[in-house]
Amino acid sequence: MKVRPSLLVETGARTMVPTLLVVSAFLLVVGHDSPGGGFVGGLLAGGALLVVFLSGGRAAVTSMLPVPAGAILGAGIMTAVATAIGGLVFGRALLDAGKLEIDAGWFGSWSVGSALLFDVGVFLVVVGLVSTVLLQLGDPEEREE
Amino acid sequence: MTTVVSLLVAVPLVAVGLALVLPSLALRRAVSMAASLASLVLSVIVLVSVDGGDAISVAVGGWTAPIGIQLVADRFAGLMLAVSSTALFGVLAYAVGQRDTDDAFPAFHATYHALAAGVALAFLTGDLFTLFVAFEIMLTASYVLITHRSEAAQVRSTMTYVVVGLVASGLFLIGIGLAYAATGTVNLIEMADRLGDVDSGTRAGIGWLFFMVFGIKAAIFPLFFWLPDSYPTAVTPVTAIFAGLLTKVGVYAIVRTQTLLFPSDGPSTFILIIAGLTMVIGVLGAIAQGDIKRILSFHIISQIGYMIMGLGFFTVAGLAAAIVFIVHQVIVKTVMFLVGGLVETSSGTGRLRDVSGVLHRYPVIAVLFLPAALSLAGLPPFSGFVGKLALVQAGFSAGQWIVVGVSLFASILTLFSMTKIWAGAFWGSPTTNLTRRPGRAMVAATGGLVAVSLFIAFAGQPLLEVATRAAQDLLTGGAVTIGGS
Amino acid sequence: MSVVLAVTAGALVAAGTYLLLQRLLTRIVIGLGLIAHGANLVLLGSGGPPAAPPVIDGSGAPISDPLPQALVLTAIVITFGVTAFLLALAYRSYLLTSSDGVEDDVEDRRIAGFAGGGST
Amino acid sequence: MTGVLIFIVLALVAAAAAVAVTRTRVTLGLVASAPLAAMAIWTAFAAESDVLEGTPLTGSIGWLPTLGVSFDIHVDALSLVFLGLISTIGAAIAVYSAVYLTDLAKARRFLALLALFAAAMTGLVAVDNIYGLFVFWELTTITSYLLIGFEDRKGSARAAALQAVLTTGIGGLALLGGLVLLSQETATTSISQLVANPPTGTVGTVAIALILIGAFTKSAQVPFHSWLPGAMSAPTPASAYLHSATMVKAGIFLLFRLSPGFSTDPIWTPVVVTVGLITMVIGAWRALRQTDLKLLLAYSTVSQLGFITALTGTGSPAMLHAGLAVLVAHALFKSALFLTTGSIDAIAGTRDIRVLSGLGRRRPTLAAVGVLAAASMAGVPPLLGFVTKEAAFSALIDTGQWAALAVVAIASVATVAYSLRYLWGAFATKPPSPEADPKGFDAPVAPMGLVLPPLVLGVAGAVTGLFPGLVNRFVSAFQPGKLPLIPGWKPALAVSAVVVAAGVLVHWHRDRVGRTQDRVGSLTRRLPSGDRAYRGAVALLNRVADRTTGLVQSGSLPVYLSTILVATVSVPAVAWFSSGSSVDLHPLSVSVGEIALAALVITAAVAVTRAPSRMVAVLLLGAVGYAIAGIFVIYAAPDLALTLLLVETITVAIFAFVLTKVPRRFEQERSRFFGRFRAVLALGVGGFVTAASIIASRQRSGPSDSEIYAELAPTAGGSNVVNVILTDFRALDTLGEITVLAVAAIGITVLVRGLRSEPGEGT
């Protein structure tokens, strides 16, 4: 299946991708209270990458990622592990959730828990995995030895 | 102490993260070795602590069980952690000493510590689903490690290995579903309690399903076929740590679930039959092989039979013997594969047909091989003898003459195949392919583990005592309660 | 668990098993996917009959058992990761052997050949 | 006192390590023999204490008290006899070996093994704990394996070592089984207590039978004897040590130890006496036919071991006394003869009787040693061999064992004959024969080191013959008895005289005897022999191993998976349904939507199995996933539904990428039969899952743990309970899960890009 991005696909992608990314970020943040969360958010962001890949190929995905996929994975794991041992550092249990209250004026009062940070780690790992898959398995012919 | 137990899971995970982001190999090596050493020290601290007092229970996230996940370090888990982190450290030292393993595969250290994290979590978790997750971490890491060289042989063997592993995972998940359906909990202690209300048929069905599912991982008869086809194709450090640890995690899971969830009040004939067949078919497989690593792979299976036999007696003595045997096997099996690797390094082959006379060219390899091989064959005064004698005595006390006779028969066959390696590879005129002197670091790492195996024999009595207390905990289920620490 | 769900799970596992016992890795991967679906349904069904979604909205209506849902979610994502790995394996296998078939172990066949008295 | 002994044993172990770095031959011999010499001196001192009056030296080193394993030292008169032999003969052989083995590296390795072996043997005879004894027993097995296979570049040496280790190894396991039985039956692990209160009943008899198997294999009794002649491929000093004073005597030692108590068991006396006598006769018969001096000595050893074994059978003090005396004599003359043979080999380059000629005239000293030792073996006065054999005859006559006496006498005739054959073969000047190789005559003069040790041992046999009190002091402390040089005009003397005369006659007519032996040999060739049984067993074992492995280890993934699935499902299924769980299908609350989606899922799943091409199969898999997402919606699981939809979409995309490389259509599967089996198996597994799920879920008696989650979720700061579980209550699972994902990503990178890449790296 040779990917031949048409103009239509490209235009579609150009409008779709930002939307998908915003929705994915939204799902990540609201996950604690309504359907969503790190997995769903990460997978949706992965879906956005898929769209990018289909329209622009590997190069487009690479240019869109700020860092290599391996670093995203590492950062995700580190974030999650850091929140996990955060509890230990503060003399509590492993993975004990902490909380930070933010009063943001007319935006309302938000409480950012370590659970959200943890979910960000999850999000990053999922994104890292999907981008690895796309970069490695997508369009394999390009890399014939 | 709860912090220390938590760290046993956290340290390897931190190492995974660091190994993924650190840019240079030297840094990765340093972090990796440091993390492995830290785990070793921590696990010994935990073992000493739980043996001296009560089991340690950690409510992860501050949520007491059954709301949150409970980590439980009792004597059995403590012993397994201590011995497995020793093996993990030794093999890591060997791999770093070998240089080409992690040089050719930059993510080796991340994957290796993921494996270590999975193993530690499997030993510590008091939660059935977390056990599943632990298995998945460990297995996925093992899938990656075994493909390491991704040549045709690895890919082919990895297929068998991965597919069988995934089938087992699927069945495990179904088992969890059934257990949750019947009891409404995944916390092991809570489940043990509630299984009392479940009718005997359902309990037996779920119990045997878990036995068989873990049996695939533990490589018991007739579920072991995948093992000898896949293990030998990996690079030496990978095969060695698989051989030392992975099947034993399966055995651990069997022992844990069978004693806690599905206790039997007398010897289990079915388990003993499985044990006997595993010993004999495994060792016959070893005799049929002509390659060092394949011979050793079949021995893994055969020796699993001994452990299962100890469980099958369902007595304190039997279980204690099984635990001692597991502890000894983790080290000795790891060492044997490392020595096999040294032979391969020196000659470029592990085929007995193609290499001989190692004793004359590189006597140090022979000196490392002998105590390990004799230990494997259960000869005194080496570590295997302690476990074997304990098993034989326990079997006779339980009146199980036949299976004990079978185990003695299997052990002479084990000796036979050890002499096959010795006479084939070490004796004889040195072959011309013996040209590469194995590196000092590799020899030192192997030697260190040989020393540990000798130490296990030397400290056989304290080990037996700890194992007996661990077995009492397991059979009376008294040591751990929900939420307690 | 509802009989419908149990039958569906069983059918998925059966179809998966059927595909699993073949030599083509693509079929095997699909089979494993079906078995994973079946297992997920068993796990989901173990929570009992459905009720309201487990999102607390203050209405106080009874909610579905959330724990199996969380466990299934974990299982789905793990399966996703491992399936991707298996596909990479199939791809590699094809690069190496121009087939995604799972061949028999060479060494085993050699020994079986000894036993049968045949030469290999 | 025992502390010193422990120190000496440790010194032997240290010596084993030390010789590995020793650079000269002289220090080599010194380092290896010094601890043994010290032990000999220690034995002499110990004899001056109360040991010979019946007060054993004791001490203890614990090892595994839980299992009853400890090294309780118990040195009594019997131990002292063995310690004396181990140390004096060992020291002589250590000196000899340092000269005999011309290659320094070999000599180092050999003496290291010899020292370890001596240490093991010392422990064996000095402990009172059955498991302690077993530990040393197996150590002698291991070290003797390495010694027998010492010339490991020769295939014959490797094969002989294997035969020895397997035979004695099986015996060792039988012994272990017997010892465990014994200790559990009698609740003690002390040998002296066991002898004081021997086991009774069937279990006791079974235990004793197992122990006897152990002793017989070690002491090369028929039918386990055939490893011993094979073990002659070891360097001659090793043979001299292993087969005169030590390894083979370990089994005999055990018989001596246990006989005073265990001979009350109904099987002990008949079995031990019969086996011993048969071995004595067969060994002697075979010895008469040998043309290799060393093999002659090997069969002679088998025969003598049978003799001693038979003497331990009745448990009567007189017999045991005579037996131990014979053992001492045998150790001295046999080690001297082996060493002499080694010297002959070193001088003449051969041990073949048909080749050697005229050596006696050229090497008179060596010949004298040979004569001294062989005469002792033949029982010629005034040597120790004569004195002790007289004691044995007397004991047999006094206890009225006429049948046994007759057998022993006949075998003794053969002993005299093969002793003469040895001397004639080694030293006589014979008419030139076609095989004769004259090169041996010009061999260099043997160094003193090759003559002195056998000379010392031979002279020791003469001195102790003249002054038998030296030996009897020890032997009679074990069991009372007399050992006179001049027995007086007793029937035993007449027996000796007849035996010697007949033996000379047999040697005189050696050609005729040889022809008779060949005729008998051709008749008995078809009879089962120990050697053939061993070969047959090993061949059978290899065949069974190949067959079994070929059968179970098919190498085929579908076969493996079928076996695994059948086993994993049928075992719980049988357990489940055999205990009569009833399937209860009552209240079913099913929605129409659920049925419709279920039908969709099942249809798509079945269609996948029939899909003609990979792409169709993948799309159908996606359809299954979407339909299941629908079921998730019905089951009020919005997070699951969302997740699955996204996962399925991405999965299908990945499949599509990969499938671009693989042929579109499925290749035909090969076997039709297997297809049908597959369907049956699939239905079985699926049926099990369905039935088990239904039954298991009817078992729930109380609410699940999740009841609490709804209450706690708000306090944990979230209202989506599933998400709170994933990120808080059970965040550890999630942490594990993302580790799996990261590792999978690493794996994908490695598989696709090869090793030299970071995960996700790529351009």
JSON list of C-alpha atoms in Angstrom, two decimals, chain B residues 350-422:
[
{"chain": "B", "resi": 350, "resn": "GLY", "atom": "CA", "xyz": [29.02, -24.69, 21.84]},
{"chain": "B", "resi": 351, "resn": "ARG", "atom": "CA", "xyz": [28.64, -27.85, 19.81]},
{"chain": "B", "resi": 352, "resn": "LEU", "atom": "CA", "xyz": [30.31, -30.74, 21.61]},
{"chain": "B", "resi": 353, "resn": "ARG", "atom": "CA", "xyz": [31.28, -32.15, 18.24]},
{"chain": "B", "resi": 354, "resn": "ASP", "atom": "CA", "xyz": [33.29, -29.05, 17.39]},
{"chain": "B", "resi": 355, "resn": "VAL", "atom": "CA", "xyz": [35.08, -28.18, 20.60]},
{"chain": "B", "resi": 356, "resn": "SER", "atom": "CA", "xyz": [37.20, -30.19, 23.02]},
{"chain": "B", "resi": 357, "resn": "GLY", "atom": "CA", "xyz": [40.17, -29.83, 25.31]},
{"chain": "B", "resi": 358, "resn": "VAL", "atom": "CA", "xyz": [39.13, -26.56, 26.92]},
{"chain": "B", "resi": 359, "resn": "LEU", "atom": "CA", "xyz": [40.66, -27.87, 30.14]},
{"chain": "B", "resi": 360, "resn": "HIS", "atom": "CA", "xyz": [44.12, -27.85, 28.60]},
{"chain": "B", "resi": 361, "resn": "ARG", "atom": "CA", "xyz": [43.86, -24.49, 26.87]},
{"chain": "B", "resi": 362, "resn": "TYR", "atom": "CA", "xyz": [41.81, -22.44, 29.36]},
{"chain": "B", "resi": 363, "resn": "PRO", "atom": "CA", "xyz": [41.78, -24.35, 32.65]},
{"chain": "B", "resi": 364, "resn": "VAL", "atom": "CA", "xyz": [40.02, -21.49, 34.41]},
{"chain": "B", "resi": 365, "resn": "ILE", "atom": "CA", "xyz": [36.80, -22.26, 32.51]},
{"chain": "B", "resi": 366, "resn": "ALA", "atom": "CA", "xyz": [37.02, -25.87, 33.61]},
{"chain": "B", "resi": 367, "resn": "VAL", "atom": "CA", "xyz": [37.55, -24.82, 37.20]},
{"chain": "B", "resi": 368, "resn": "LEU", "atom": "CA", "xyz": [34.39, -22.71, 37.02]},
{"chain": "B", "resi": 369, "resn": "PHE", "atom": "CA", "xyz": [32.40, -25.42, 35.30]},
{"chain": "B", "resi": 370, "resn": "LEU", "atom": "CA", "xyz": [33.11, -28.29, 37.67]},
{"chain": "B", "resi": 371, "resn": "PRO", "atom": "CA", "xyz": [31.54, -27.05, 40.92]},
{"chain": "B", "resi": 372, "resn": "ALA", "atom": "CA", "xyz": [28.52, -25.72, 39.06]},
{"chain": "B", "resi": 373, "resn": "ALA", "atom": "CA", "xyz": [27.99, -28.94, 37.13]},
{"chain": "B", "resi": 374, "resn": "LEU", "atom": "CA", "xyz": [28.41, -31.10, 40.21]},
{"chain": "B", "resi": 375, "resn": "SER", "atom": "CA", "xyz": [26.01, -28.86, 42.04]},
{"chain": "B", "resi": 376, "resn": "LEU", "atom": "CA", "xyz": [23.50, -29.24, 39.25]},
{"chain": "B", "resi": 377, "resn": "ALA", "atom": "CA", "xyz": [23.83, -33.00, 39.48]},
{"chain": "B", "resi": 378, "resn": "GLY", "atom": "CA", "xyz": [23.11, -32.73, 43.20]},
{"chain": "B", "resi": 379, "resn": "LEU", "atom": "CA", "xyz": [26.42, -34.10, 44.37]},
{"chain": "B", "resi": 380, "resn": "PRO", "atom": "CA", "xyz": [27.74, -33.22, 47.80]},
{"chain": "B", "resi": 381, "resn": "PRO", "atom": "CA", "xyz": [29.14, -31.02, 49.14]},
{"chain": "B", "resi": 382, "resn": "PHE", "atom": "CA", "xyz": [27.73, -28.59, 46.57]},
{"chain": "B", "resi": 383, "resn": "SER", "atom": "CA", "xyz": [24.56, -26.53, 46.80]},
{"chain": "B", "resi": 384, "resn": "GLY", "atom": "CA", "xyz": [22.39, -28.90, 44.78]},
{"chain": "B", "resi": 385, "resn": "PHE", "atom": "CA", "xyz": [22.94, -31.60, 47.34]},
{"chain": "B", "resi": 386, "resn": "VAL", "atom": "CA", "xyz": [21.35, -29.57, 50.12]},
{"chain": "B", "resi": 387, "resn": "GLY", "atom": "CA", "xyz": [18.12, -29.19, 48.18]},
{"chain": "B", "resi": 388, "resn": "LYS", "atom": "CA", "xyz": [18.15, -32.73, 46.87]},
{"chain": "B", "resi": 389, "resn": "LEU", "atom": "CA", "xyz": [18.69, -34.30, 50.27]},
{"chain": "B", "resi": 390, "resn": "ALA", "atom": "CA", "xyz": [15.99, -32.12, 51.76]},
{"chain": "B", "resi": 391, "resn": "LEU", "atom": "CA", "xyz": [13.61, -33.18, 49.00]},
{"chain": "B", "resi": 392, "resn": "VAL", "atom": "CA", "xyz": [14.42, -36.86, 49.38]},
{"chain": "B", "resi": 393, "resn": "GLN", "atom": "CA", "xyz": [13.91, -36.73, 53.12]},
{"chain": "B", "resi": 394, "resn": "ALA", "atom": "CA", "xyz": [10.68, -34.80, 52.75]},
{"chain": "B", "resi": 395, "resn": "GLY", "atom": "CA", "xyz": [9.44, -37.27, 50.16]},
{"chain": "B", "resi": 396, "resn": "PHE", "atom": "CA", "xyz": [10.21, -40.27, 52.31]},
{"chain": "B", "resi": 397, "resn": "SER", "atom": "CA", "xyz": [8.51, -38.61, 55.28]},
{"chain": "B", "resi": 398, "resn": "ALA", "atom": "CA", "xyz": [5.46, -38.03, 53.14]},
{"chain": "B", "resi": 399, "resn": "GLY", "atom": "CA", "xyz": [5.55, -41.66, 52.06]},
{"chain": "B", "resi": 400, "resn": "GLN", "atom": "CA", "xyz": [5.99, -40.76, 48.40]},
{"chain": "B", "resi": 401, "resn": "TRP", "atom": "CA", "xyz": [8.57, -43.43, 47.54]},
{"chain": "B", "resi": 402, "resn": "ILE", "atom": "CA", "xyz": [7.92, -43.63, 43.83]},
{"chain": "B", "resi": 403, "resn": "VAL", "atom": "CA", "xyz": [8.42, -40.02, 42.89]},
{"chain": "B", "resi": 404, "resn": "VAL", "atom": "CA", "xyz": [11.49, -39.82, 45.11]},
{"chain": "B", "resi": 405, "resn": "GLY", "atom": "CA", "xyz": [12.89, -42.87, 43.34]},
{"chain": "B", "resi": 406, "resn": "VAL", "atom": "CA", "xyz": [12.20, -41.18, 40.02]},
{"chain": "B", "resi": 407, "resn": "SER", "atom": "CA", "xyz": [13.98, -38.05, 41.21]},
{"chain": "B", "resi": 408, "resn": "LEU", "atom": "CA", "xyz": [17.04, -40.04, 42.22]},
{"chain": "B", "resi": 409, "resn": "PHE", "atom": "CA", "xyz": [17.01, -41.78, 38.85]},
{"chain": "B", "resi": 410, "resn": "ALA", "atom": "CA", "xyz": [16.77, -38.42, 37.11]},
{"chain": "B", "resi": 411, "resn": "SER", "atom": "CA", "xyz": [19.71, -37.13, 39.08]},
{"chain": "B", "resi": 412, "resn": "ILE", "atom": "CA", "xyz": [22.00, -39.91, 37.87]},
{"chain": "B", "resi": 413, "resn": "LEU", "atom": "CA", "xyz": [20.93, -39.03, 34.33]},
{"chain": "B", "resi": 414, "resn": "THR", "atom": "CA", "xyz": [21.78, -35.43, 35.12]},
{"chain": "B", "resi": 415, "resn": "LEU", "atom": "CA", "xyz": [25.23, -36.52, 36.19]},
{"chain": "B", "resi": 416, "resn": "PHE", "atom": "CA", "xyz": [25.48, -38.50, 32.95]},
{"chain": "B", "resi": 417, "resn": "SER", "atom": "CA", "xyz": [24.79, -35.48, 30.81]},
{"chain": "B", "resi": 418, "resn": "MET", "atom": "CA", "xyz": [27.11, -33.28, 32.85]},
{"chain": "B", "resi": 419, "resn": "THR", "atom": "CA", "xyz": [29.91, -35.77, 32.18]},
{"chain": "B", "resi": 420, "resn": "LYS", "atom": "CA", "xyz": [28.93, -35.57, 28.55]},
{"chain": "B", "resi": 421, "resn": "ILE", "atom": "CA", "xyz": [29.71, -31.86, 28.51]},
{"chain": "B", "resi": 422, "resn": "TRP", "atom": "CA", "xyz": [32.83, -32.33, 30.61]}
]
